[in-house]
Coordinates of C-alpha atoms in Angstrom, one line a residue:
M22 CA 15.2 -39.3 -71.8
T23 CA 14.5 -43.6 -71.4
I24 CA 16.2 -46.1 -72.8
R25 CA 14.1 -46.9 -75.2
Q26 CA 14.5 -43.6 -76.4
C27 CA 17.7 -43.0 -76.1
F28 CA 18.2 -46.2 -78.8
F29 CA 15.1 -44.9 -80.5
C30 CA 17.1 -40.9 -81.4
R31 CA 20.4 -43.6 -81.8
G32 CA 18.3 -45.8 -84.2
L33 CA 16.2 -42.6 -86.3
L34 CA 19.5 -40.8 -86.6
A35 CA 21.3 -43.5 -88.1
V36 CA 18.5 -43.4 -91.4
I37 CA 18.5 -40.0 -92.3
L38 CA 22.7 -40.7 -91.7
S39 CA 22.4 -43.5 -94.2
A40 CA 19.9 -41.8 -96.7
F41 CA 22.9 -38.8 -96.8
L42 CA 25.7 -41.1 -97.1
A43 CA 24.0 -43.6 -99.2
P44 CA 24.8 -44.2 -103.6
C45 CA 22.9 -40.9 -104.4
H46 CA 20.6 -42.6 -107.2
A47 CA 17.5 -40.1 -107.7
H48 CA 14.9 -42.0 -110.3
S49 CA 11.2 -42.0 -111.1
G50 CA 10.8 -45.4 -109.7
K51 CA 9.7 -46.3 -113.1
A52 CA 11.2 -49.0 -114.9
R53 CA 14.0 -48.9 -117.0
F54 CA 13.1 -52.2 -119.5
H55 CA 10.3 -52.4 -120.8
A56 CA 10.7 -56.4 -122.0
V57 CA 9.7 -59.3 -123.8
V58 CA 11.2 -62.6 -123.2
D59 CA 11.2 -65.4 -125.6
T60 CA 13.2 -68.4 -123.7
D61 CA 12.8 -72.6 -124.8
G62 CA 12.2 -74.3 -121.5
A63 CA 16.0 -74.2 -120.7
A64 CA 17.0 -74.2 -116.5
D65 CA 18.9 -71.6 -117.8
D66 CA 16.0 -69.6 -118.8
L67 CA 14.3 -70.1 -115.5
R68 CA 18.0 -68.5 -113.7
T69 CA 17.2 -65.7 -116.2
L70 CA 13.6 -65.0 -115.6
C71 CA 13.7 -65.0 -111.7
M72 CA 16.2 -63.0 -112.2
L73 CA 14.4 -60.4 -113.9
L74 CA 10.8 -61.1 -113.0
G75 CA 11.6 -60.2 -109.7
N76 CA 14.1 -56.4 -110.2
R77 CA 11.8 -54.1 -110.3
E78 CA 14.3 -51.8 -112.8
V79 CA 12.5 -54.2 -115.3
E80 CA 9.1 -54.7 -116.4
V81 CA 8.7 -58.6 -118.3
L82 CA 5.4 -57.6 -120.0
A83 CA 5.1 -60.7 -122.0
V84 CA 6.6 -64.1 -122.6
T85 CA 6.9 -66.3 -125.4
T86 CA 8.4 -69.5 -125.6
S87 CA 10.4 -70.8 -128.8
E88 CA 11.7 -74.7 -129.9
G89 CA 14.4 -75.4 -128.0
A90 CA 15.7 -77.0 -124.2
L91 CA 11.5 -77.4 -124.7
L92 CA 9.0 -77.2 -128.1
P93 CA 7.0 -74.1 -127.6
D94 CA 3.3 -75.3 -125.7
S95 CA 5.4 -78.0 -123.3
A96 CA 7.8 -74.8 -122.3
A97 CA 4.7 -72.0 -122.2
V98 CA 2.9 -74.8 -119.6
R99 CA 6.0 -74.0 -117.8
V100 CA 6.6 -71.0 -117.9
R101 CA 2.6 -70.1 -117.3
A102 CA 3.6 -72.4 -113.8
L103 CA 5.9 -69.8 -113.0
L104 CA 4.6 -67.2 -112.7
D105 CA 1.4 -68.4 -110.8
S106 CA 3.7 -68.9 -108.6
F107 CA 4.6 -65.6 -107.8
Y108 CA 1.1 -64.6 -108.6
H109 CA 2.2 -62.4 -111.5
E110 CA -1.3 -64.5 -113.5
G111 CA -2.0 -60.8 -115.3
V112 CA 2.0 -61.6 -117.7
P113 CA 1.2 -63.1 -120.5
V114 CA 2.5 -66.1 -122.4
G115 CA 2.8 -67.0 -125.8
A116 CA 3.8 -70.2 -127.8
G117 CA 5.3 -70.7 -130.7
R118 CA 5.3 -72.6 -133.5
A119 CA 7.2 -75.7 -133.5
V120 CA 11.0 -75.1 -136.6
N121 CA 10.6 -79.5 -135.7
A122 CA 14.9 -78.8 -135.4
P123 CA 16.8 -82.3 -134.4
A124 CA 15.7 -82.3 -130.2
P125 CA 18.5 -81.3 -127.6
A126 CA 20.8 -83.5 -125.6
W127 CA 19.7 -81.6 -122.7
R128 CA 15.7 -82.2 -123.3
A129 CA 15.4 -84.9 -121.4
H130 CA 15.7 -83.9 -118.3
S131 CA 15.4 -80.3 -119.5
G132 CA 11.4 -81.4 -119.1
T133 CA 11.7 -82.0 -115.5
V134 CA 13.1 -79.1 -114.6
D135 CA 9.7 -77.3 -111.4
W136 CA 9.0 -74.8 -113.1
G137 CA 5.6 -74.7 -111.0
D138 CA 2.6 -76.8 -110.5
A139 CA 2.1 -77.4 -114.4
A140 CA -1.7 -79.4 -113.8
T141 CA -2.7 -75.4 -112.3
A142 CA -1.2 -73.8 -115.7
T143 CA -3.6 -73.2 -119.3
S144 CA -2.9 -76.1 -121.8
G145 CA -0.6 -75.7 -125.2
A146 CA -3.7 -75.2 -126.9
G147 CA -4.8 -72.2 -124.4
F148 CA -2.0 -69.6 -125.1
P149 CA -2.2 -67.5 -128.6
A150 CA 0.2 -67.5 -131.0
A151 CA 4.1 -65.7 -129.5
S152 CA 4.5 -64.3 -132.5
A153 CA 0.0 -62.5 -132.4
L154 CA 1.8 -61.5 -128.7
I155 CA 4.8 -59.9 -129.7
A156 CA 2.7 -57.9 -132.3
E157 CA 0.2 -56.2 -130.0
T158 CA 2.5 -56.0 -127.1
L159 CA 5.2 -54.2 -129.0
G160 CA 2.0 -52.4 -130.9
E161 CA 0.5 -51.4 -127.2
E162 CA 2.9 -51.3 -125.5
E163 CA 4.1 -47.0 -125.3
E164 CA 7.6 -47.0 -124.4
K165 CA 10.1 -48.4 -127.0
V166 CA 11.0 -52.7 -126.2
V167 CA 14.1 -54.6 -125.4
F168 CA 13.0 -58.1 -126.3
I169 CA 15.2 -60.6 -123.9
A170 CA 16.1 -63.8 -126.5
L171 CA 17.2 -66.4 -124.6
G172 CA 16.3 -69.4 -127.8
A173 CA 15.7 -68.9 -131.2
L174 CA 14.6 -66.1 -133.3
T175 CA 11.7 -67.9 -134.8
N176 CA 8.6 -66.2 -133.0
L177 CA 10.7 -62.7 -133.3
Y178 CA 10.6 -63.9 -137.5
D179 CA 7.4 -64.3 -137.9
V180 CA 6.9 -60.5 -136.7
L181 CA 9.2 -59.1 -138.7
R182 CA 8.0 -61.0 -142.1
E183 CA 5.0 -59.9 -141.4
N184 CA 4.9 -56.0 -140.5
P185 CA 8.7 -54.8 -140.9
A186 CA 7.8 -51.7 -139.7
S187 CA 7.0 -53.4 -136.4
G188 CA 10.7 -53.4 -135.8
D189 CA 10.6 -49.8 -135.3
R190 CA 8.9 -50.6 -132.0
I191 CA 12.1 -52.0 -130.3
D192 CA 14.3 -50.6 -128.9
R193 CA 17.1 -54.0 -129.2
I194 CA 17.5 -57.3 -129.1
V195 CA 19.7 -58.8 -126.6
W196 CA 20.1 -62.9 -127.6
Y197 CA 22.0 -64.6 -126.5
N198 CA 23.5 -67.5 -128.4
S199 CA 26.9 -69.7 -127.4
R200 CA 29.1 -67.8 -130.8
A201 CA 28.1 -64.6 -132.5
E202 CA 31.4 -65.2 -135.1
P203 CA 30.8 -66.6 -136.5
L204 CA 27.3 -67.5 -135.7
S205 CA 26.9 -71.0 -134.0
G206 CA 25.4 -73.2 -131.2
A207 CA 22.4 -74.0 -130.0
N208 CA 19.9 -70.6 -130.1
F209 CA 21.2 -70.4 -134.0
E210 CA 21.3 -73.4 -135.5
T211 CA 17.4 -74.7 -134.1
D212 CA 16.3 -72.2 -137.2
S213 CA 19.1 -70.9 -139.3
V214 CA 16.6 -68.8 -141.0
A215 CA 15.0 -67.3 -139.0
A216 CA 18.3 -65.8 -136.5
R217 CA 19.3 -64.7 -140.2
Y218 CA 16.9 -63.1 -141.3
V219 CA 16.6 -61.3 -137.9
L220 CA 20.1 -60.1 -137.4
A221 CA 20.1 -59.0 -141.3
S222 CA 16.5 -56.5 -140.4
G223 CA 18.6 -53.4 -139.2
V224 CA 16.8 -53.7 -135.7
P225 CA 20.2 -54.0 -133.2
V226 CA 20.7 -56.8 -131.8
T227 CA 23.1 -57.3 -129.5
V228 CA 25.3 -61.4 -129.0
V229 CA 25.9 -61.9 -125.7
S230 CA 27.9 -65.2 -125.3
A231 CA 29.4 -67.0 -122.7
N232 CA 33.6 -66.5 -123.1
P233 CA 35.1 -70.3 -122.4
A234 CA 38.6 -68.9 -120.9
C235 CA 35.9 -67.7 -117.7
P236 CA 32.9 -69.0 -117.4
V237 CA 30.8 -68.2 -114.2
V238 CA 30.1 -72.1 -113.6
V239 CA 27.4 -72.4 -111.0
T240 CA 28.7 -73.6 -108.0
P241 CA 27.2 -75.0 -105.3
A242 CA 28.5 -72.2 -103.5
L243 CA 26.4 -70.0 -105.9
I244 CA 23.4 -71.4 -105.4
D245 CA 23.7 -70.6 -101.7
S246 CA 24.4 -67.0 -102.2
V247 CA 22.0 -66.9 -104.6
A248 CA 19.2 -68.7 -101.4
A249 CA 20.4 -66.1 -99.1
V250 CA 18.1 -63.4 -101.1
P251 CA 15.4 -63.1 -99.0
N252 CA 13.1 -63.3 -102.1
V253 CA 10.9 -65.3 -104.2
Y254 CA 12.1 -65.3 -107.0
A255 CA 15.6 -65.8 -105.4
R256 CA 14.2 -68.7 -103.3
K257 CA 12.8 -70.5 -106.6
I258 CA 16.6 -70.5 -108.2
A259 CA 18.1 -72.5 -105.4
A260 CA 15.1 -75.3 -104.8
T261 CA 15.4 -76.2 -108.5
H262 CA 18.6 -76.5 -107.8
R263 CA 18.6 -77.9 -105.2
T264 CA 16.7 -81.1 -106.6
P265 CA 16.7 -83.3 -109.7
P266 CA 18.3 -83.1 -112.3
L267 CA 19.7 -80.2 -111.8
A268 CA 21.9 -80.6 -108.0
K269 CA 23.8 -83.4 -110.0
L270 CA 24.5 -80.7 -112.7
V271 CA 25.4 -78.3 -109.7
G272 CA 27.2 -80.9 -108.0
E273 CA 29.9 -82.1 -111.5
R274 CA 29.8 -78.1 -112.1
H275 CA 28.6 -79.0 -115.0
L276 CA 25.9 -75.5 -115.3
E277 CA 27.6 -72.3 -116.1
A278 CA 26.0 -68.8 -116.7
W279 CA 25.1 -68.7 -119.6
D280 CA 21.4 -67.3 -120.9
D281 CA 21.4 -65.5 -117.3
L282 CA 24.7 -63.4 -119.0
V283 CA 22.1 -62.0 -120.6
A284 CA 20.3 -60.3 -117.7
V285 CA 24.3 -59.7 -116.4
Y286 CA 25.0 -57.4 -119.4
L287 CA 21.6 -55.0 -119.2
F288 CA 22.2 -54.5 -115.6
A289 CA 26.5 -54.6 -116.0
P290 CA 27.6 -53.8 -119.9
E291 CA 30.7 -52.3 -118.4
L292 CA 32.1 -56.3 -117.9
F293 CA 32.3 -57.0 -121.1
S294 CA 34.3 -56.3 -124.1
I295 CA 32.1 -55.1 -127.3
R296 CA 32.8 -55.6 -130.7
E297 CA 30.7 -54.4 -133.9
L298 CA 30.3 -56.7 -136.3
N299 CA 27.7 -54.3 -138.3
G300 CA 26.1 -51.3 -138.1
T301 CA 23.4 -53.0 -136.5
V302 CA 24.6 -56.0 -134.4
R303 CA 27.3 -56.0 -132.3
A304 CA 29.0 -58.6 -129.8
C305 CA 29.9 -59.5 -126.5
E306 CA 31.4 -61.5 -123.4
L307 CA 32.4 -61.2 -120.6
S308 CA 36.4 -59.4 -120.8
D309 CA 37.6 -61.2 -118.7
K310 CA 38.5 -63.6 -115.3
S311 CA 38.1 -61.1 -113.0
A312 CA 34.8 -59.7 -114.7
A313 CA 33.6 -63.5 -114.6
A314 CA 34.6 -62.9 -111.3
E315 CA 32.4 -60.3 -110.8
A316 CA 29.2 -61.9 -113.3
Q317 CA 29.0 -64.6 -109.9
T318 CA 28.2 -61.7 -107.5
R319 CA 25.9 -59.1 -110.0
L320 CA 23.9 -62.1 -110.6
T321 CA 22.6 -62.2 -106.8
A322 CA 22.9 -58.2 -106.9
I323 CA 20.1 -58.6 -109.9
L324 CA 17.8 -61.2 -107.6
R325 CA 17.7 -58.8 -104.3
G326 CA 17.1 -55.5 -106.8
K327 CA 18.6 -52.0 -105.5
P328 CA 17.2 -51.2 -102.0
D329 CA 15.4 -47.8 -103.4
S330 CA 13.1 -49.6 -105.9
E331 CA 10.0 -48.5 -104.0
S332 CA 11.3 -45.5 -102.0
R333 CA 11.8 -42.2 -102.9
V334 CA 13.8 -40.8 -99.4
F335 CA 15.1 -44.4 -98.0
Y336 CA 17.6 -46.0 -99.1
G337 CA 15.9 -49.1 -98.3
F338 CA 13.3 -49.7 -95.3
P339 CA 14.2 -49.8 -91.8
V340 CA 13.5 -52.7 -90.4
G341 CA 15.1 -52.9 -86.8
G342 CA 13.3 -52.9 -83.9
A343 CA 14.5 -50.0 -82.1
L344 CA 12.8 -48.4 -84.5
Y345 CA 9.2 -49.7 -84.0
A346 CA 6.4 -49.6 -81.2
A347 CA 6.4 -51.8 -78.0
D348 CA 3.8 -53.9 -80.1
V349 CA 4.9 -53.7 -83.4
V350 CA 8.4 -55.2 -82.9
P351 CA 7.3 -58.8 -82.2
I352 CA 5.7 -59.5 -85.5
I353 CA 8.2 -57.5 -88.0
D354 CA 10.1 -60.2 -88.5
S355 CA 8.0 -62.5 -89.2
A356 CA 5.8 -60.1 -91.2
V357 CA 8.8 -59.6 -93.1
A358 CA 9.0 -63.3 -94.1
R359 CA 5.3 -64.4 -94.7
H360 CA 4.5 -61.5 -97.0
G361 CA 7.6 -59.5 -97.9
L362 CA 9.2 -55.8 -97.6
S363 CA 6.8 -54.4 -100.0
E364 CA 3.5 -55.5 -97.8
W365 CA 5.6 -53.9 -94.8
R366 CA 7.1 -51.5 -95.9
A367 CA 3.2 -50.5 -97.1
G368 CA 1.7 -51.1 -93.9
V369 CA 3.6 -48.4 -91.8
L370 CA 3.5 -45.9 -94.6
T371 CA -0.2 -46.3 -94.7
N372 CA -0.4 -46.4 -90.9
E373 CA 1.8 -43.7 -89.5
L374 CA -0.7 -41.5 -92.9
H375 CA -4.0 -43.2 -91.3
G376 CA -3.5 -41.7 -88.2
H377 CA -4.0 -45.1 -86.6
L378 CA -3.0 -48.3 -87.1
G379 CA -5.8 -49.4 -88.9
I380 CA -8.0 -52.3 -89.9
Y381 CA -9.3 -51.1 -93.1
A382 CA -6.2 -50.1 -93.9
T383 CA -4.2 -52.8 -93.5
I384 CA -6.8 -54.8 -95.9
G385 CA -5.9 -51.7 -98.6
V386 CA -2.3 -51.8 -98.3
K387 CA -3.0 -55.9 -99.1
M388 CA -5.7 -55.9 -101.9
G389 CA -2.8 -53.3 -103.6
I390 CA -0.3 -54.9 -103.4
R391 CA -1.8 -58.9 -104.4
A392 CA -3.3 -56.4 -107.6
R393 CA 0.5 -54.8 -107.9
E394 CA 2.0 -58.2 -107.7
Y395 CA -0.1 -59.9 -110.6
F396 CA 0.6 -58.1 -113.0
N397 CA 3.9 -57.2 -111.3
I398 CA 4.4 -54.2 -112.3
G399 CA 5.4 -51.4 -109.7
V400 CA 3.9 -48.2 -107.8
D401 CA 2.8 -45.5 -109.3
D402 CA 1.6 -47.9 -112.2
I403 CA -2.3 -49.0 -112.2
L404 CA -5.4 -46.8 -111.9
V405 CA -7.9 -48.3 -108.9
T406 CA -11.8 -47.7 -108.7
T407 CA -12.5 -48.7 -105.1
Y408 CA -16.0 -48.5 -103.3
A409 CA -14.9 -48.1 -99.9
G410 CA -16.5 -44.9 -100.3
H411 CA -16.0 -42.5 -98.0
K412 CA -17.2 -42.8 -94.1
P413 CA -15.3 -44.7 -91.3
P414 CA -14.2 -47.4 -90.8
V415 CA -14.5 -50.3 -94.4
S416 CA -13.1 -46.1 -96.2
C417 CA -10.0 -46.2 -94.1
M418 CA -8.8 -48.6 -96.6
N419 CA -8.8 -46.5 -99.0
D420 CA -5.6 -45.2 -98.0
G421 CA -3.6 -48.8 -97.2
L422 CA -4.8 -48.5 -101.6
Q423 CA -2.8 -45.6 -102.5
V424 CA 0.4 -46.3 -100.6
G425 CA -0.2 -50.0 -101.3
T426 CA 0.2 -49.0 -105.8
G427 CA 1.4 -46.1 -105.1
A428 CA -2.3 -44.4 -107.0
S429 CA -2.9 -41.8 -104.9
V430 CA -4.9 -39.1 -104.6
G431 CA -2.3 -36.8 -106.3
H432 CA -1.5 -38.7 -109.2
G433 CA -5.1 -38.6 -110.4
L434 CA -4.8 -42.5 -110.7
I435 CA -7.2 -43.1 -107.8
T436 CA -11.2 -43.0 -108.3
V437 CA -13.7 -43.1 -105.1
A438 CA -17.4 -45.0 -106.9
E439 CA -19.8 -43.1 -105.1
I440 CA -22.4 -46.1 -103.7
D441 CA -25.2 -46.1 -101.3
T442 CA -23.0 -49.1 -100.1
P443 CA -19.4 -49.0 -99.2
R444 CA -18.7 -52.0 -99.5
P445 CA -14.7 -53.8 -99.3
E446 CA -13.7 -54.1 -103.6
A447 CA -11.2 -51.8 -106.1
R448 CA -10.5 -52.9 -108.7
F449 CA -7.5 -52.4 -110.6
T450 CA -6.6 -51.4 -114.0
F451 CA -3.4 -52.0 -116.0
K452 CA -2.9 -51.4 -120.0
D453 CA -6.5 -52.2 -120.1
K454 CA -6.5 -54.9 -118.6
T455 CA -8.5 -54.9 -115.6
I456 CA -9.3 -57.2 -111.9
R457 CA -11.6 -56.9 -109.5
L458 CA -10.6 -57.4 -105.7
V459 CA -13.3 -58.0 -102.9
L460 CA -12.6 -58.7 -99.3
K461 CA -14.3 -63.1 -98.8
P462 CA -17.4 -62.7 -96.8
R463 CA -15.8 -64.7 -93.9
Y464 CA -13.1 -62.4 -93.3
A465 CA -15.7 -59.6 -93.7
D466 CA -17.7 -60.8 -91.4
R467 CA -14.3 -62.2 -88.6
I468 CA -13.2 -58.0 -89.0
R469 CA -16.9 -57.6 -88.5
R470 CA -17.9 -59.3 -85.1
D471 CA -14.7 -58.6 -84.1
V472 CA -14.9 -54.9 -83.8
K473 CA -18.6 -55.3 -82.5
R474 CA -17.5 -57.3 -79.8
G475 CA -15.0 -54.8 -79.1
I476 CA -17.5 -52.0 -78.5
E477 CA -19.3 -54.3 -75.9
L478 CA -16.7 -54.6 -73.9
Y479 CA -15.0 -51.0 -74.0
G480 CA -17.9 -49.1 -75.7
D481 CA -17.9 -47.3 -79.1
L482 CA -14.4 -44.8 -80.0
T483 CA -13.6 -45.0 -76.1
E484 CA -10.1 -44.9 -76.3
P485 CA -9.9 -48.8 -74.5
Y486 CA -11.9 -49.5 -78.0
W487 CA -8.8 -47.7 -80.0
Q488 CA -6.2 -50.1 -77.9
Y489 CA -8.8 -52.6 -79.0
V490 CA -8.6 -51.8 -82.7
R491 CA -4.6 -51.6 -82.7
A492 CA -4.6 -55.5 -81.1
L493 CA -6.0 -56.3 -83.7
A494 CA -4.4 -54.7 -86.9
L495 CA -1.7 -56.2 -86.0
R496 CA -2.6 -59.3 -85.6
Y497 CA -4.6 -59.7 -89.3
W498 CA -1.6 -58.0 -90.7
L499 CA 0.4 -60.6 -89.8
D500 CA -2.0 -63.5 -89.8
F501 CA -4.1 -63.0 -93.2
D502 CA -2.7 -63.7 -96.0
R503 CA -2.5 -61.2 -99.3
H504 CA -3.1 -64.5 -101.3
E505 CA -5.9 -66.6 -99.9
I506 CA -7.9 -63.2 -98.6
F507 CA -9.4 -61.6 -101.7
D508 CA -11.8 -63.2 -104.4
M509 CA -10.0 -62.1 -107.7
Y510 CA -12.8 -61.4 -111.0
V511 CA -10.7 -61.4 -113.7
G512 CA -12.2 -58.3 -116.9
D513 CA -14.3 -57.0 -114.8

């Protein structure tokens, strides 16, 4: 046995043992929480949205804005910019109506927090009404919805006043407010009429509040812990809290986990003491200092997500070089850093399924991951129609599409269109919303030129040719950015 074989066997044994010894969290892979999130655009809302968007156990169906830290239209522009910066263009945003409440003291600095490139986001006039978007989402979603309220309850009030029966589609409302008994605090006072109506509506409500006796302070050390989480959501929180105006507030220990506690409550309700206020309304806060300390840990854990969020056999996914072929090892760290673990996982599994490192198989992976990213969904949730045909090399893309999206032949979620001229293109449909992704001509031309050169040098389908294709596939895997290589058409 060679040294490399020895390392491979030891590494593989470690992976297998870890799969058996790791906590057993068998699951369907579907989201636990199907959520509409309502925000007033405060900095703690940005943190909370990042946690919810980045965790595969939450499916954020829509985001709406209410008056508070910002006015609704202003908050909607920032939310749209945030979603677009994560390439979640398919998550809809609705702007609520203004209630003309007194502006809070923190509105000025809230307006300077960098949510994303607002210049590319839709203007306030271009957003649907929040109440209409909420009503539409409740009507179309198969599962009952968790309504996560991080600001005033104006938008939900408008929905329930218009159609009280829509409350039957809500599993529960989880609302952050400074105090539940007696009701007080900015989120209540911005629209007290709405709050009293919703709390009396009969829809189950959990009012989450910070415990003044054991605050969860947003410290530089906490931001450092967040920054160590290797995903774009954590990086966004870290970047905004290390630059003005939030950096100064973090340094002064002024910021606390306020609305963030809603996310902590969803994932770790055992940390909270709960009081039943009546048959449908309960109040909760962190139970003690030990719970507050654990809440800080949970904030980063939510951002990190479960290691098996996309796996059914592995607990996590191996990236150790000892488990990979020698020519793959040099790209592992760079590919994961550039494109994320989800794309790496799908790329590895696709090429094992495909039988060789394939160029179009890798294109299919990137296309499938990009489509899921657009809708911000997990695997097995999307319908795919591929135009790659049945004949290699273009049809090899179909293998990557299946693994990248979970839309497999066995699940009946992928269809190969019968067309005369196959092309690297696919249509993706999620909950009656459709996008079409097409490999840009310059990338398709580059692939054709490179493959043609390989045939000229080594002959067609010879062993040297396949080694050449393998090297090309590795180069494309690393170099091709899924956000750059496709043209996207929405609604096709």
